Amino acid sequence: MAEIHQEELRELQLSKQGQLARTILLNDLNLLKAQGTSPTLNIIKSYEKDDSYPFFPTDVYSFHIDRSPIAADTFLCTYHGTASDIIPNSEATQKILIPEIRAELKKLYGKSDEEGFKSFLSDHFFDLHYQPKPNTQTINLGIGHLWKLAIDHPESKVIPCIHRAPKERNGEKRLMIIC
């Protein structure tokens, strides 16, 4: 993953179409900054995959929610490449509540302390991941659409959005704003 800064965008020699795209990107970045966010424009070849616990990866390719200790939201927009997916909360089960997964996590934790187990789940981000129910239809966020995703934080009045990053297509990069 590589971040592209506004100065770098401005310095690019572009075709008319490229200049229009640059104007849109710069405008979107500035609009988000005016809303008090800290957007970054990234070229993503791939995300780091989590293989620490093969039965339960906690990377962005798994359906998950975002969490923050302060009031915040996630904004994202894919301009090129495959866009992220979301699913309705009613169509997913928190993975730590699935009996066979919970049993494996308890074995991994290795203690009988329930409060400690809850902390273990949170500390390792297991509690952020969800399993789609059978026949769940994913919703692709599409290209060029700016999305505001609710996240889990202490002041949240809404449930967080369950989403995932797409698996990369061979050789294809993504261009996206995230904050």
mmCIF file of C-alpha atoms in Angstrom:
data_model
loop_
_atom_site.group_PDB
_atom_site.id
_atom_site.type_symbol
_atom_site.label_atom_id
_atom_site.label_comp_id
_atom_site.label_asym_id
_atom_site.label_seq_id
_atom_site.Cartn_x
_atom_site.Cartn_y
_atom_site.Cartn_z
ATOM 1 C CA MET A 1 0.000 0.000 0.000
ATOM 2 C CA ALA A 2 1.306 3.456 -0.847
ATOM 3 C CA GLU A 3 -0.135 6.831 0.098
ATOM 4 C CA ILE A 4 -0.385 9.536 -2.559
ATOM 5 C CA HIS A 5 -0.119 13.080 -1.229
ATOM 6 C CA GLN A 6 -1.943 16.045 -2.765
ATOM 7 C CA GLU A 7 1.354 17.625 -3.871
ATOM 8 C CA GLU A 8 2.228 14.444 -5.762
ATOM 9 C CA LEU A 9 -1.188 14.478 -7.455
ATOM 10 C CA ARG A 10 -0.754 18.093 -8.518
ATOM 11 C CA GLU A 11 2.676 17.372 -10.047
ATOM 12 C CA LEU A 12 1.464 14.580 -12.335
ATOM 13 C CA GLN A 13 1.376 15.271 -16.074
ATOM 14 C CA LEU A 14 -2.048 13.995 -17.084
ATOM 15 C CA SER A 15 -4.384 13.759 -20.062
ATOM 16 C CA LYS A 16 -7.661 15.738 -20.010
ATOM 17 C CA GLN A 17 -9.393 12.712 -18.462
ATOM 18 C CA GLY A 18 -6.600 12.381 -15.896
ATOM 19 C CA GLN A 19 -6.869 16.077 -15.031
ATOM 20 C CA LEU A 20 -10.605 15.667 -14.441
ATOM 21 C CA ALA A 21 -9.943 12.636 -12.205
ATOM 22 C CA ARG A 22 -7.318 14.608 -10.262
ATOM 23 C CA THR A 23 -9.790 17.473 -9.739
ATOM 24 C CA ILE A 24 -12.369 15.037 -8.374
ATOM 25 C CA LEU A 25 -9.834 13.386 -6.046
ATOM 26 C CA LEU A 26 -8.542 16.714 -4.717
ATOM 27 C CA ASN A 27 -12.081 18.003 -4.240
ATOM 28 C CA ASP A 28 -13.105 14.872 -2.335
ATOM 29 C CA LEU A 29 -10.001 15.076 -0.124
ATOM 30 C CA ASN A 30 -10.687 18.748 0.640
ATOM 31 C CA LEU A 31 -14.389 18.163 1.355
ATOM 32 C CA LEU A 32 -13.520 15.397 3.799
ATOM 33 C CA LYS A 33 -10.893 17.560 5.510
ATOM 34 C CA ALA A 34 -13.466 20.372 5.828
ATOM 35 C CA GLN A 35 -15.646 17.869 7.737
ATOM 36 C CA GLY A 36 -12.853 17.376 10.275
ATOM 37 C CA THR A 37 -11.584 14.031 8.973
ATOM 38 C CA SER A 38 -8.049 12.984 8.016
ATOM 39 C CA PRO A 39 -8.408 11.304 4.615
ATOM 40 C CA THR A 40 -5.617 9.469 2.849
ATOM 41 C CA LEU A 41 -5.465 8.535 -0.806
ATOM 42 C CA ASN A 42 -3.935 5.094 -1.223
ATOM 43 C CA ILE A 43 -2.870 2.784 -4.003
ATOM 44 C CA ILE A 44 -3.433 -0.711 -2.682
ATOM 45 C CA LYS A 45 -1.823 -3.722 -4.268
ATOM 46 C CA SER A 46 -2.830 -5.961 -1.347
ATOM 47 C CA TYR A 47 -3.397 -5.858 2.378
ATOM 48 C CA GLU A 48 -1.410 -7.876 4.863
ATOM 49 C CA LYS A 49 -3.070 -11.238 5.434
ATOM 50 C CA ASP A 50 -3.411 -12.599 8.943
ATOM 51 C CA ASP A 51 -2.203 -16.172 9.281
ATOM 52 C CA SER A 52 -1.618 -16.085 13.045
ATOM 53 C CA TYR A 53 -4.722 -18.185 13.669
ATOM 54 C CA PRO A 54 -5.579 -20.071 10.436
ATOM 55 C CA PHE A 55 -9.050 -21.030 11.707
ATOM 56 C CA PHE A 56 -9.846 -17.359 12.409
ATOM 57 C CA PRO A 57 -8.040 -14.707 10.338
ATOM 58 C CA THR A 58 -8.587 -11.165 11.601
ATOM 59 C CA ASP A 59 -7.562 -9.234 8.501
ATOM 60 C CA VAL A 60 -9.664 -6.848 6.393
ATOM 61 C CA TYR A 61 -10.653 -9.629 3.976
ATOM 62 C CA SER A 62 -12.933 -11.017 6.679
ATOM 63 C CA PHE A 63 -16.277 -9.329 7.295
ATOM 64 C CA HIS A 64 -15.637 -7.030 10.245
ATOM 65 C CA ILE A 65 -16.601 -3.821 11.987
ATOM 66 C CA ASP A 66 -14.287 -0.942 12.854
ATOM 67 C CA ARG A 67 -13.886 0.243 16.462
ATOM 68 C CA SER A 68 -12.605 3.451 18.010
ATOM 69 C CA PRO A 69 -12.345 4.672 21.599
ATOM 70 C CA ILE A 70 -13.705 8.048 20.433
ATOM 71 C CA ALA A 71 -16.703 9.094 18.343
ATOM 72 C CA ALA A 72 -15.778 8.543 14.697
ATOM 73 C CA ASP A 73 -16.933 7.045 11.419
ATOM 74 C CA THR A 74 -15.062 5.372 8.569
ATOM 75 C CA PHE A 75 -15.262 7.090 5.190
ATOM 76 C CA LEU A 76 -14.149 5.277 2.076
ATOM 77 C CA CYS A 77 -14.367 5.601 -1.674
ATOM 78 C CA THR A 78 -12.869 3.334 -4.307
ATOM 79 C CA TYR A 79 -11.952 5.179 -7.513
ATOM 80 C CA HIS A 80 -10.280 2.294 -9.350
ATOM 81 C CA GLY A 81 -10.218 -1.457 -8.808
ATOM 82 C CA THR A 82 -12.596 -3.680 -6.922
ATOM 83 C CA ALA A 83 -14.678 -1.949 -4.255
ATOM 84 C CA SER A 84 -15.416 -3.135 -0.715
ATOM 85 C CA ASP A 85 -18.506 -5.116 0.271
ATOM 86 C CA ILE A 86 -21.005 -4.665 3.110
ATOM 87 C CA ILE A 87 -23.705 -6.949 4.464
ATOM 88 C CA PRO A 88 -26.767 -6.205 6.576
ATOM 89 C CA ASN A 89 -26.148 -6.745 10.292
ATOM 90 C CA SER A 90 -29.220 -8.986 10.423
ATOM 91 C CA GLU A 91 -27.519 -11.270 7.894
ATOM 92 C CA ALA A 92 -24.398 -11.941 9.962
ATOM 93 C CA THR A 93 -23.368 -13.680 13.163
ATOM 94 C CA GLN A 94 -20.493 -12.495 15.305
ATOM 95 C CA LYS A 95 -17.923 -15.266 14.851
ATOM 96 C CA ILE A 96 -17.115 -15.478 18.565
ATOM 97 C CA LEU A 97 -20.738 -16.593 19.139
ATOM 98 C CA ILE A 98 -20.501 -19.558 16.759
ATOM 99 C CA PRO A 99 -20.116 -22.555 19.119
ATOM 100 C CA GLU A 100 -17.323 -24.392 17.273
ATOM 101 C CA ILE A 101 -15.298 -21.178 16.805
ATOM 102 C CA ARG A 102 -15.872 -20.147 20.432
ATOM 103 C CA ALA A 103 -14.683 -23.576 21.605
ATOM 104 C CA GLU A 104 -11.463 -23.228 19.562
ATOM 105 C CA LEU A 105 -10.896 -19.722 20.940
ATOM 106 C CA LYS A 106 -11.387 -20.980 24.519
ATOM 107 C CA LYS A 107 -8.787 -23.698 23.862
ATOM 108 C CA LEU A 108 -6.435 -21.048 22.479
ATOM 109 C CA TYR A 109 -7.014 -18.847 25.538
ATOM 110 C CA GLY A 110 -6.357 -21.810 27.824
ATOM 111 C CA LYS A 111 -7.923 -20.441 31.029
ATOM 112 C CA SER A 112 -11.388 -20.583 32.587
ATOM 113 C CA ASP A 113 -11.517 -16.886 33.565
ATOM 114 C CA GLU A 114 -14.560 -15.443 31.673
ATOM 115 C CA GLU A 115 -13.581 -11.754 32.111
ATOM 116 C CA GLY A 116 -10.070 -12.556 30.933
ATOM 117 C CA PHE A 117 -11.526 -14.431 27.955
ATOM 118 C CA LYS A 118 -13.592 -11.363 26.972
ATOM 119 C CA SER A 119 -10.444 -9.234 27.124
ATOM 120 C CA PHE A 120 -8.559 -11.848 25.088
ATOM 121 C CA LEU A 121 -11.240 -11.714 22.369
ATOM 122 C CA SER A 122 -11.079 -7.921 22.248
ATOM 123 C CA ASP A 123 -7.271 -7.673 22.506
ATOM 124 C CA HIS A 124 -6.866 -9.996 19.503
ATOM 125 C CA PHE A 125 -9.744 -8.369 17.545
ATOM 126 C CA PHE A 126 -11.722 -11.621 17.345
ATOM 127 C CA ASP A 127 -14.857 -9.807 18.533
ATOM 128 C CA LEU A 128 -14.830 -7.539 15.462
ATOM 129 C CA HIS A 129 -15.374 -10.318 12.896
ATOM 130 C CA TYR A 130 -18.600 -11.714 11.484
ATOM 131 C CA GLN A 131 -19.759 -14.724 9.499
ATOM 132 C CA PRO A 132 -22.418 -14.119 6.826
ATOM 133 C CA LYS A 133 -25.501 -16.288 7.222
ATOM 134 C CA PRO A 134 -26.241 -18.766 4.412
ATOM 135 C CA ASN A 135 -27.525 -17.126 1.219
ATOM 136 C CA THR A 136 -26.540 -13.624 2.358
ATOM 137 C CA GLN A 137 -26.270 -11.239 -0.577
ATOM 138 C CA THR A 138 -23.255 -8.954 -0.283
ATOM 139 C CA ILE A 139 -23.640 -5.350 -1.371
ATOM 140 C CA ASN A 140 -20.734 -3.955 -3.351
ATOM 141 C CA LEU A 141 -19.980 -0.309 -2.590
ATOM 142 C CA GLY A 142 -19.102 0.425 -6.214
ATOM 143 C CA ILE A 143 -16.689 2.799 -7.884
ATOM 144 C CA GLY A 144 -16.743 6.533 -7.173
ATOM 145 C CA HIS A 145 -19.228 6.407 -4.292
ATOM 146 C CA LEU A 146 -18.191 7.988 -1.001
ATOM 147 C CA TRP A 147 -19.495 5.898 1.902
ATOM 148 C CA LYS A 148 -19.773 6.794 5.568
ATOM 149 C CA LEU A 149 -19.688 3.603 7.624
ATOM 150 C CA ALA A 150 -20.797 3.649 11.237
ATOM 151 C CA ILE A 151 -18.226 2.179 13.623
ATOM 152 C CA ASP A 152 -18.309 0.844 17.148
ATOM 153 C CA HIS A 153 -17.466 3.555 19.696
ATOM 154 C CA PRO A 154 -18.753 4.485 23.163
ATOM 155 C CA GLU A 155 -21.093 7.258 21.957
ATOM 156 C CA SER A 156 -22.489 5.449 18.909
ATOM 157 C CA LYS A 157 -26.259 5.534 18.583
ATOM 158 C CA VAL A 158 -26.275 3.114 15.633
ATOM 159 C CA ILE A 159 -24.889 -0.350 15.044
ATOM 160 C CA PRO A 160 -21.584 -0.516 13.159
ATOM 161 C CA CYS A 161 -21.427 -1.468 9.480
ATOM 162 C CA ILE A 162 -20.132 -4.931 8.660
ATOM 163 C CA HIS A 163 -17.773 -4.731 5.697
ATOM 164 C CA ARG A 164 -14.726 -6.304 4.058
ATOM 165 C CA ALA A 165 -12.008 -5.488 1.591
ATOM 166 C CA PRO A 166 -12.173 -7.404 -1.694
ATOM 167 C CA LYS A 167 -9.668 -10.066 -2.652
ATOM 168 C CA GLU A 168 -7.349 -8.502 -5.174
ATOM 169 C CA ARG A 169 -7.513 -9.492 -8.775
ATOM 170 C CA ASN A 170 -4.197 -10.597 -10.197
ATOM 171 C CA GLY A 171 -2.115 -7.515 -10.971
ATOM 172 C CA GLU A 172 -4.954 -5.043 -10.310
ATOM 173 C CA LYS A 173 -4.431 -2.208 -7.870
ATOM 174 C CA ARG A 174 -7.087 -0.209 -6.048
ATOM 175 C CA LEU A 175 -7.158 3.554 -5.702
ATOM 176 C CA MET A 176 -9.164 4.673 -2.711
ATOM 177 C CA ILE A 177 -9.691 7.334 -0.103
ATOM 178 C CA ILE A 178 -10.070 6.132 3.449
ATOM 179 C CA CYS A 179 -10.376 7.993 6.723
#
